Amino acid sequence: MGRAPCCDRKQGLKKGPWTPEEDKLLVDYIETNGHGSWRLLPKLAGLNRCGKSCRLRWTNYLRPDIKRGPFTPEEQKSIIQLHAIVGNKWSMIAAQLPGRTDNEIKNYWNTHLKKQLRKMGLAEPPPGPAAGSPAARHMAQWETARLEAEARLSLLAAASSSSGAGATTSASSSSTVGAGSDKPADIYLRLWSSDIGDSFRKVAKAGSSLPPANKDTAVIKQERRSGDDSSAASSEMAVALALEEYQMFLDLAGEELGLFQGNGRYGDFSLFQPLDVLAEAPLATAFK
DNA sequence: AATCACGTCAACCGCGGCCTA
DNA sequence: CTAGGCCGCGGTTGACGTGAT
């Protein structure tokens, strides 16, 4: 890619621990001007550092919303379970723990949790699904879930547009989930688009060759284009169906893959919110 | 008291993705 | 379409602290 050397290769730029004076310069500048371009910031703020170093210092240490202090048991549980799902995606895990930085979580995992799990006789949870032939089966299940979701989303979109006042039908123009939509069927697509789904696709691709599982996609898309008004007649029914499908999906993911639900291995807890509070679930924002 | 071993965590490094001209 | 630049991420390093010998 012909990437230019990092700015910190420039001569004379300071490295190493930050002094309180440097911290103050950085904080003062960002509080009054925002960080803007990190590359230009050091010069504008009067710092003899590279922009990368400034960004790191701000995001990992100086940001006002950073929560310092020991991790709570709840935070520990979240980290362990999220790590079991997404692997070393520290930024994604950090997004679920307000006030915690990815660097902090990464350090905490490497120095505390990893050791703790090992001490308990637990193998380190695999980052993502295990490779091997079961992946192909899971791949097919995920694909099925995705197709179900697309169909379900069409129904929900049709139902809401038929009952909503003056709502546009733009939802049907997009093949992916619209921003801000947190309907249950949305979760399928969010999961499919997330690293979880991505992991499955990669593993299946590397492992065994699946027959094309998207045979019915065209049919579903055609249905979406034409709009199934008879199905949209009852939005309540559509939502109920979606919730049922969602529960089935969670059962599949939990029982088949060992995800989401604490089954005693890492404690008794559940990552996902009950269905009735699903719409407000903060986790949904992780699957952008 | 000195030394060593180990743990912790802030900071660095390099890669890859995304954006733009 | 492509090359170059920026940003963010994950892995790694090294300085510092603390407990054991």
PDB file of N, CA and C in Angstrom, chain A residues 84-133:
ATOM      1  N   ALA A  84     -15.736 -14.552  24.798  1.00  0.00           N
ATOM      2  CA  ALA A  84     -16.067 -15.882  24.271  1.00  0.00           C
ATOM      3  C   ALA A  84     -16.772 -15.764  22.933  1.00  0.00           C
ATOM      4  N   ILE A  85     -17.479 -14.663  22.753  1.00  0.00           N
ATOM      5  CA  ILE A  85     -18.246 -14.484  21.523  1.00  0.00           C
ATOM      6  C   ILE A  85     -17.418 -13.831  20.426  1.00  0.00           C
ATOM      7  N   VAL A  86     -16.801 -12.721  20.748  1.00  0.00           N
ATOM      8  CA  VAL A  86     -16.153 -11.943  19.690  1.00  0.00           C
ATOM      9  C   VAL A  86     -14.643 -12.106  19.660  1.00  0.00           C
ATOM     10  N   GLY A  87     -14.079 -12.813  20.656  1.00  0.00           N
ATOM     11  CA  GLY A  87     -12.634 -12.965  20.676  1.00  0.00           C
ATOM     12  C   GLY A  87     -11.942 -11.671  21.099  1.00  0.00           C
ATOM     13  N   ASN A  88     -10.769 -11.418  20.537  1.00  0.00           N
ATOM     14  CA  ASN A  88      -9.972 -10.267  20.971  1.00  0.00           C
ATOM     15  C   ASN A  88     -10.414  -8.954  20.338  1.00  0.00           C
ATOM     16  N   LYS A  89     -11.689  -8.769  20.220  1.00  0.00           N
ATOM     17  CA  LYS A  89     -12.194  -7.506  19.683  1.00  0.00           C
ATOM     18  C   LYS A  89     -12.406  -6.563  20.854  1.00  0.00           C
ATOM     19  N   TRP A  90     -11.297  -6.026  21.347  1.00  0.00           N
ATOM     20  CA  TRP A  90     -11.341  -5.254  22.587  1.00  0.00           C
ATOM     21  C   TRP A  90     -12.192  -4.011  22.459  1.00  0.00           C
ATOM     22  N   SER A  91     -12.156  -3.406  21.320  1.00  0.00           N
ATOM     23  CA  SER A  91     -12.947  -2.177  21.150  1.00  0.00           C
ATOM     24  C   SER A  91     -14.438  -2.497  21.209  1.00  0.00           C
ATOM     25  N   MET A  92     -14.803  -3.649  20.668  1.00  0.00           N
ATOM     26  CA  MET A  92     -16.208  -4.052  20.706  1.00  0.00           C
ATOM     27  C   MET A  92     -16.637  -4.362  22.139  1.00  0.00           C
ATOM     28  N   ILE A  93     -15.758  -5.003  22.869  1.00  0.00           N
ATOM     29  CA  ILE A  93     -16.044  -5.305  24.269  1.00  0.00           C
ATOM     30  C   ILE A  93     -16.123  -4.005  25.057  1.00  0.00           C
ATOM     31  N   ALA A  94     -15.198  -3.105  24.777  1.00  0.00           N
ATOM     32  CA  ALA A  94     -15.175  -1.826  25.496  1.00  0.00           C
ATOM     33  C   ALA A  94     -16.448  -1.027  25.252  1.00  0.00           C
ATOM     34  N   ALA A  95     -17.020  -1.200  24.075  1.00  0.00           N
ATOM     35  CA  ALA A  95     -18.247  -0.464  23.749  1.00  0.00           C
ATOM     36  C   ALA A  95     -19.398  -0.872  24.660  1.00  0.00           C
ATOM     37  N   GLN A  96     -19.300  -2.057  25.238  1.00  0.00           N
ATOM     38  CA  GLN A  96     -20.352  -2.545  26.126  1.00  0.00           C
ATOM     39  C   GLN A  96     -20.083  -2.198  27.583  1.00  0.00           C
ATOM     40  N   LEU A  97     -18.923  -1.643  27.859  1.00  0.00           N
ATOM     41  CA  LEU A  97     -18.563  -1.313  29.230  1.00  0.00           C
ATOM     42  C   LEU A  97     -18.261   0.170  29.313  1.00  0.00           C
ATOM     43  N   PRO A  98     -19.271   0.966  29.614  1.00  0.00           N
ATOM     44  CA  PRO A  98     -19.098   2.420  29.634  1.00  0.00           C
ATOM     45  C   PRO A  98     -17.962   2.845  30.564  1.00  0.00           C
ATOM     46  N   GLY A  99     -17.122   3.707  30.064  1.00  0.00           N
ATOM     47  CA  GLY A  99     -16.045   4.221  30.890  1.00  0.00           C
ATOM     48  C   GLY A  99     -14.777   3.396  30.870  1.00  0.00           C
ATOM     49  N   ARG A 100     -14.841   2.247  30.227  1.00  0.00           N
ATOM     50  CA  ARG A 100     -13.650   1.401  30.141  1.00  0.00           C
ATOM     51  C   ARG A 100     -13.061   1.483  28.735  1.00  0.00           C
ATOM     52  N   THR A 101     -11.753   1.503  28.666  1.00  0.00           N
ATOM     53  CA  THR A 101     -11.107   1.597  27.359  1.00  0.00           C
ATOM     54  C   THR A 101     -10.700   0.207  26.876  1.00  0.00           C
ATOM     55  N   ASP A 102     -10.528   0.104  25.579  1.00  0.00           N
ATOM     56  CA  ASP A 102     -10.122  -1.188  25.021  1.00  0.00           C
ATOM     57  C   ASP A 102      -8.772  -1.624  25.571  1.00  0.00           C
ATOM     58  N   ASN A 103      -7.886  -0.649  25.730  1.00  0.00           N
ATOM     59  CA  ASN A 103      -6.557  -0.963  26.262  1.00  0.00           C
ATOM     60  C   ASN A 103      -6.647  -1.511  27.683  1.00  0.00           C
ATOM     61  N   GLU A 104      -7.492  -0.888  28.470  1.00  0.00           N
ATOM     62  CA  GLU A 104      -7.667  -1.305  29.856  1.00  0.00           C
ATOM     63  C   GLU A 104      -8.215  -2.733  29.924  1.00  0.00           C
ATOM     64  N   ILE A 105      -9.214  -2.985  29.082  1.00  0.00           N
ATOM     65  CA  ILE A 105      -9.837  -4.306  29.069  1.00  0.00           C
ATOM     66  C   ILE A 105      -8.848  -5.355  28.579  1.00  0.00           C
ATOM     67  N   LYS A 106      -8.104  -4.989  27.561  1.00  0.00           N
ATOM     68  CA  LYS A 106      -7.101  -5.907  27.015  1.00  0.00           C
ATOM     69  C   LYS A 106      -6.068  -6.261  28.094  1.00  0.00           C
ATOM     70  N   ASN A 107      -5.584  -5.249  28.794  1.00  0.00           N
ATOM     71  CA  ASN A 107      -4.626  -5.498  29.860  1.00  0.00           C
ATOM     72  C   ASN A 107      -5.238  -6.350  30.964  1.00  0.00           C
ATOM     73  N   TYR A 108      -6.468  -6.023  31.291  1.00  0.00           N
ATOM     74  CA  TYR A 108      -7.141  -6.748  32.367  1.00  0.00           C
ATOM     75  C   TYR A 108      -7.319  -8.212  31.985  1.00  0.00           C
ATOM     76  N   TRP A 109      -7.651  -8.418  30.741  1.00  0.00           N
ATOM     77  CA  TRP A 109      -7.835  -9.792  30.271  1.00  0.00           C
ATOM     78  C   TRP A 109      -6.506 -10.556  30.346  1.00  0.00           C
ATOM     79  N   ASN A 110      -5.463  -9.922  29.829  1.00  0.00           N
ATOM     80  CA  ASN A 110      -4.177 -10.612  29.755  1.00  0.00           C
ATOM     81  C   ASN A 110      -3.548 -10.848  31.123  1.00  0.00           C
ATOM     82  N   THR A 111      -3.798  -9.934  32.049  1.00  0.00           N
ATOM     83  CA  THR A 111      -3.118 -10.058  33.337  1.00  0.00           C
ATOM     84  C   THR A 111      -3.969 -10.723  34.405  1.00  0.00           C
ATOM     85  N   HIS A 112      -5.290 -10.588  34.318  1.00  0.00           N
ATOM     86  CA  HIS A 112      -6.146 -11.130  35.378  1.00  0.00           C
ATOM     87  C   HIS A 112      -6.989 -12.311  34.909  1.00  0.00           C
ATOM     88  N   LEU A 113      -7.857 -12.016  33.956  1.00  0.00           N
ATOM     89  CA  LEU A 113      -8.897 -12.990  33.604  1.00  0.00           C
ATOM     90  C   LEU A 113      -8.332 -14.264  32.985  1.00  0.00           C
ATOM     91  N   LYS A 114      -7.375 -14.092  32.100  1.00  0.00           N
ATOM     92  CA  LYS A 114      -6.766 -15.241  31.444  1.00  0.00           C
ATOM     93  C   LYS A 114      -6.219 -16.210  32.497  1.00  0.00           C
ATOM     94  N   LYS A 115      -5.519 -15.601  33.426  1.00  0.00           N
ATOM     95  CA  LYS A 115      -4.897 -16.389  34.488  1.00  0.00           C
ATOM     96  C   LYS A 115      -5.959 -17.040  35.374  1.00  0.00           C
ATOM     97  N   GLN A 116      -6.962 -16.237  35.666  1.00  0.00           N
ATOM     98  CA  GLN A 116      -8.046 -16.689  36.548  1.00  0.00           C
ATOM     99  C   GLN A 116      -8.745 -17.906  35.932  1.00  0.00           C
ATOM    100  N   LEU A 117      -9.043 -17.814  34.658  1.00  0.00           N
ATOM    101  CA  LEU A 117      -9.723 -18.911  33.978  1.00  0.00           C
ATOM    102  C   LEU A 117      -8.845 -20.158  33.951  1.00  0.00           C
ATOM    103  N   ARG A 118      -7.567 -19.926  33.736  1.00  0.00           N
ATOM    104  CA  ARG A 118      -6.634 -21.053  33.692  1.00  0.00           C
ATOM    105  C   ARG A 118      -6.566 -21.731  35.054  1.00  0.00           C
ATOM    106  N   LYS A 119      -6.546 -20.896  36.081  1.00  0.00           N
ATOM    107  CA  LYS A 119      -6.479 -21.418  37.442  1.00  0.00           C
ATOM    108  C   LYS A 119      -7.715 -22.250  37.774  1.00  0.00           C
ATOM    109  N   MET A 120      -8.825 -21.822  37.217  1.00  0.00           N
ATOM    110  CA  MET A 120     -10.074 -22.557  37.459  1.00  0.00           C
ATOM    111  C   MET A 120     -10.152 -23.829  36.621  1.00  0.00           C
ATOM    112  N   GLY A 121      -9.110 -24.057  35.859  1.00  0.00           N
ATOM    113  CA  GLY A 121      -9.098 -25.267  35.040  1.00  0.00           C
ATOM    114  C   GLY A 121      -9.894 -25.136  33.764  1.00  0.00           C
ATOM    115  N   LEU A 122     -10.152 -23.887  33.404  1.00  0.00           N
ATOM    116  CA  LEU A 122     -10.928 -23.647  32.186  1.00  0.00           C
ATOM    117  C   LEU A 122      -9.989 -23.258  31.071  1.00  0.00           C
ATOM    118  N   ALA A 123     -10.136 -23.952  29.985  1.00  0.00           N
ATOM    119  CA  ALA A 123      -9.365 -23.555  28.816  1.00  0.00           C
ATOM    120  C   ALA A 123      -9.836 -22.188  28.404  1.00  0.00           C
ATOM    121  N   GLU A 124      -8.940 -21.443  27.798  1.00  0.00           N
ATOM    122  CA  GLU A 124      -9.305 -20.123  27.319  1.00  0.00           C
ATOM    123  C   GLU A 124     -10.384 -20.262  26.267  1.00  0.00           C
ATOM    124  N   PRO A 125     -11.474 -19.529  26.414  1.00  0.00           N
ATOM    125  CA  PRO A 125     -12.532 -19.639  25.424  1.00  0.00           C
ATOM    126  C   PRO A 125     -12.001 -19.318  24.043  1.00  0.00           C
ATOM    127  N   PRO A 126     -12.367 -20.087  23.066  1.00  0.00           N
ATOM    128  CA  PRO A 126     -11.857 -19.833  21.730  1.00  0.00           C
ATOM    129  C   PRO A 126     -12.359 -18.515  21.201  1.00  0.00           C
ATOM    130  N   PRO A 127     -11.502 -17.769  20.517  1.00  0.00           N
ATOM    131  CA  PRO A 127     -11.951 -16.531  19.895  1.00  0.00           C
ATOM    132  C   PRO A 127     -12.791 -16.842  18.677  1.00  0.00           C
ATOM    133  N   GLY A 128     -14.070 -16.902  18.856  1.00  0.00           N
ATOM    134  CA  GLY A 128     -14.951 -17.250  17.754  1.00  0.00           C
ATOM    135  C   GLY A 128     -15.204 -18.740  17.763  1.00  0.00           C
ATOM    136  N   PRO A 129     -15.979 -19.225  16.827  1.00  0.00           N
ATOM    137  CA  PRO A 129     -16.352 -20.625  16.779  1.00  0.00           C
ATOM    138  C   PRO A 129     -15.185 -21.511  16.430  1.00  0.00           C
ATOM    139  N   ALA A 130     -15.234 -22.738  16.910  1.00  0.00           N
ATOM    140  CA  ALA A 130     -14.168 -23.681  16.623  1.00  0.00           C
ATOM    141  C   ALA A 130     -14.222 -24.103  15.165  1.00  0.00           C
ATOM    142  N   ALA A 131     -13.038 -24.339  14.622  1.00  0.00           N
ATOM    143  CA  ALA A 131     -12.986 -24.776  13.235  1.00  0.00           C
ATOM    144  C   ALA A 131     -13.362 -26.251  13.146  1.00  0.00           C
ATOM    145  N   GLY A 132     -13.624 -26.685  11.951  1.00  0.00           N
ATOM    146  CA  GLY A 132     -13.952 -28.087  11.776  1.00  0.00           C
ATOM    147  C   GLY A 132     -15.261 -28.263  11.070  1.00  0.00           C
ATOM    148  N   SER A 133     -15.656 -29.476  10.871  1.00  0.00           N
ATOM    149  CA  SER A 133     -16.848 -29.734  10.084  1.00  0.00           C
ATOM    150  C   SER A 133     -18.132 -29.199  10.718  1.00  0.00           C
TER     151      SER A 133
END
